[in-house]
mmCIF file of N, CA and C in Angstrom:
data_model
loop_
_atom_site.group_PDB
_atom_site.id
_atom_site.type_symbol
_atom_site.label_atom_id
_atom_site.label_comp_id
_atom_site.label_asym_id
_atom_site.label_seq_id
_atom_site.Cartn_x
_atom_site.Cartn_y
_atom_site.Cartn_z
ATOM 1 N N LYS P 248 0.830 -1.207 0.000
ATOM 2 C CA LYS P 248 0.000 0.000 0.000
ATOM 3 C C LYS P 248 0.865 1.259 0.000
ATOM 4 N N ILE P 249 0.439 2.249 -0.719
ATOM 5 C CA ILE P 249 1.222 3.483 -0.870
ATOM 6 C C ILE P 249 1.431 4.179 0.466
ATOM 7 N N THR P 250 0.373 4.308 1.245
ATOM 8 C CA THR P 250 0.474 5.054 2.507
ATOM 9 C C THR P 250 1.458 4.393 3.455
ATOM 10 N N GLU P 251 1.481 3.058 3.477
ATOM 11 C CA GLU P 251 2.402 2.352 4.360
ATOM 12 C C GLU P 251 3.835 2.549 3.887
ATOM 13 N N THR P 252 4.041 2.517 2.597
ATOM 14 C CA THR P 252 5.379 2.682 2.038
ATOM 15 C C THR P 252 5.949 4.051 2.377
ATOM 16 N N LEU P 253 5.114 5.073 2.272
ATOM 17 C CA LEU P 253 5.567 6.438 2.549
ATOM 18 C C LEU P 253 5.603 6.731 4.036
ATOM 19 N N GLY P 254 4.970 5.865 4.834
ATOM 20 C CA GLY P 254 4.948 6.082 6.268
ATOM 21 C C GLY P 254 4.064 7.252 6.653
ATOM 22 N N LEU P 255 3.033 7.495 5.866
ATOM 23 C CA LEU P 255 2.133 8.612 6.140
ATOM 24 C C LEU P 255 0.861 8.130 6.812
ATOM 25 N N ASP P 256 0.311 9.006 7.626
ATOM 26 C CA ASP P 256 -1.015 8.760 8.177
ATOM 27 C C ASP P 256 -2.004 8.901 7.029
ATOM 28 N N PRO P 257 -2.840 7.888 6.795
ATOM 29 C CA PRO P 257 -3.795 7.942 5.670
ATOM 30 C C PRO P 257 -4.617 9.220 5.639
ATOM 31 N N ARG P 258 -4.962 9.746 6.820
ATOM 32 C CA ARG P 258 -5.775 10.972 6.866
ATOM 33 C C ARG P 258 -4.985 12.162 6.336
ATOM 34 N N ILE P 259 -3.699 12.221 6.690
ATOM 35 C CA ILE P 259 -2.842 13.306 6.200
ATOM 36 C C ILE P 259 -2.675 13.169 4.687
ATOM 37 N N PHE P 260 -2.472 11.935 4.242
ATOM 38 C CA PHE P 260 -2.322 11.660 2.818
ATOM 39 C C PHE P 260 -3.577 12.096 2.066
ATOM 40 N N GLU P 261 -4.726 11.733 2.610
ATOM 41 C CA GLU P 261 -6.017 12.092 2.010
ATOM 42 C C GLU P 261 -6.151 13.603 1.898
ATOM 43 N N GLU P 262 -5.765 14.294 2.963
ATOM 44 C CA GLU P 262 -5.861 15.755 2.990
ATOM 45 C C GLU P 262 -4.956 16.370 1.927
ATOM 46 N N ALA P 263 -3.749 15.835 1.798
ATOM 47 C CA ALA P 263 -2.801 16.341 0.803
ATOM 48 C C ALA P 263 -3.365 16.161 -0.605
ATOM 49 N N VAL P 264 -3.994 15.027 -0.841
ATOM 50 C CA VAL P 264 -4.600 14.757 -2.151
ATOM 51 C C VAL P 264 -5.712 15.760 -2.433
ATOM 52 N N GLN P 265 -6.546 16.014 -1.422
ATOM 53 C CA GLN P 265 -7.645 16.968 -1.588
ATOM 54 C C GLN P 265 -7.114 18.352 -1.952
ATOM 55 N N ILE P 266 -6.047 18.767 -1.264
ATOM 56 C CA ILE P 266 -5.449 20.086 -1.520
ATOM 57 C C ILE P 266 -4.907 20.147 -2.943
ATOM 58 N N LYS P 267 -4.213 19.089 -3.368
ATOM 59 C CA LYS P 267 -3.656 19.063 -4.723
ATOM 60 C C LYS P 267 -4.764 19.133 -5.762
ATOM 61 N N LEU P 268 -5.841 18.385 -5.522
ATOM 62 C CA LEU P 268 -6.967 18.408 -6.457
ATOM 63 C C LEU P 268 -7.577 19.796 -6.533
ATOM 64 N N ALA P 269 -7.709 20.438 -5.385
ATOM 65 C CA ALA P 269 -8.285 21.785 -5.351
ATOM 66 C C ALA P 269 -7.408 22.759 -6.130
ATOM 67 N N LEU P 270 -6.093 22.648 -5.952
ATOM 68 C CA LEU P 270 -5.169 23.534 -6.661
ATOM 69 C C LEU P 270 -5.231 23.282 -8.164
ATOM 70 N N LEU P 271 -5.265 22.013 -8.548
ATOM 71 C CA LEU P 271 -5.360 21.670 -9.963
ATOM 72 C C LEU P 271 -6.650 22.211 -10.557
ATOM 73 N N PHE P 272 -7.736 22.068 -9.814
ATOM 74 C CA PHE P 272 -9.032 22.548 -10.289
ATOM 75 C C PHE P 272 -9.013 24.062 -10.452
ATOM 76 N N ASN P 273 -8.379 24.748 -9.503
ATOM 77 C CA ASN P 273 -8.236 26.207 -9.588
ATOM 78 C C ASN P 273 -7.508 26.593 -10.866
ATOM 79 N N GLN P 274 -6.390 25.927 -11.115
ATOM 80 C CA GLN P 274 -5.579 26.217 -12.294
ATOM 81 C C GLN P 274 -6.389 25.951 -13.559
ATOM 82 N N PHE P 275 -7.107 24.841 -13.560
ATOM 83 C CA PHE P 275 -7.913 24.462 -14.716
ATOM 84 C C PHE P 275 -8.998 25.501 -14.974
ATOM 85 N N SER P 276 -9.613 25.983 -13.912
ATOM 86 C CA SER P 276 -10.669 26.989 -14.044
ATOM 87 C C SER P 276 -10.119 28.259 -14.678
ATOM 88 N N LYS P 277 -8.947 28.690 -14.229
ATOM 89 C CA LYS P 277 -8.315 29.893 -14.783
ATOM 90 C C LYS P 277 -8.014 29.694 -16.266
ATOM 91 N N ASP P 278 -7.488 28.508 -16.593
ATOM 92 C CA ASP P 278 -7.146 28.219 -17.984
ATOM 93 C C ASP P 278 -8.391 28.240 -18.867
ATOM 94 N N SER P 279 -9.470 27.629 -18.415
ATOM 95 C CA SER P 279 -10.672 27.586 -19.247
ATOM 96 C C SER P 279 -11.309 28.964 -19.375
ATOM 97 N N GLU P 280 -11.198 29.787 -18.352
ATOM 98 C CA GLU P 280 -11.702 31.165 -18.449
ATOM 99 C C GLU P 280 -10.937 31.914 -19.533
ATOM 100 N N ALA P 281 -9.629 31.729 -19.556
ATOM 101 C CA ALA P 281 -8.788 32.396 -20.546
ATOM 102 C C ALA P 281 -9.185 31.939 -21.954
ATOM 103 N N VAL P 282 -9.483 30.665 -22.098
ATOM 104 C CA VAL P 282 -9.875 30.117 -23.397
ATOM 105 C C VAL P 282 -11.205 30.714 -23.839
ATOM 106 N N VAL P 283 -12.145 30.826 -22.917
ATOM 107 C CA VAL P 283 -13.472 31.364 -23.241
ATOM 108 C C VAL P 283 -13.359 32.809 -23.707
ATOM 109 N N ARG P 284 -12.506 33.577 -23.051
ATOM 110 C CA ARG P 284 -12.339 34.971 -23.435
ATOM 111 C C ARG P 284 -11.476 35.063 -24.689
#
């Protein structure tokens, strides 16, 4: 399992993933706005 290999608490890992997804979504939103304009 990935979390065991990295020695991370699954909850911390989950939180990090959520943050990364949010940042990616933010970037994607900005990019699509630029395309629309």
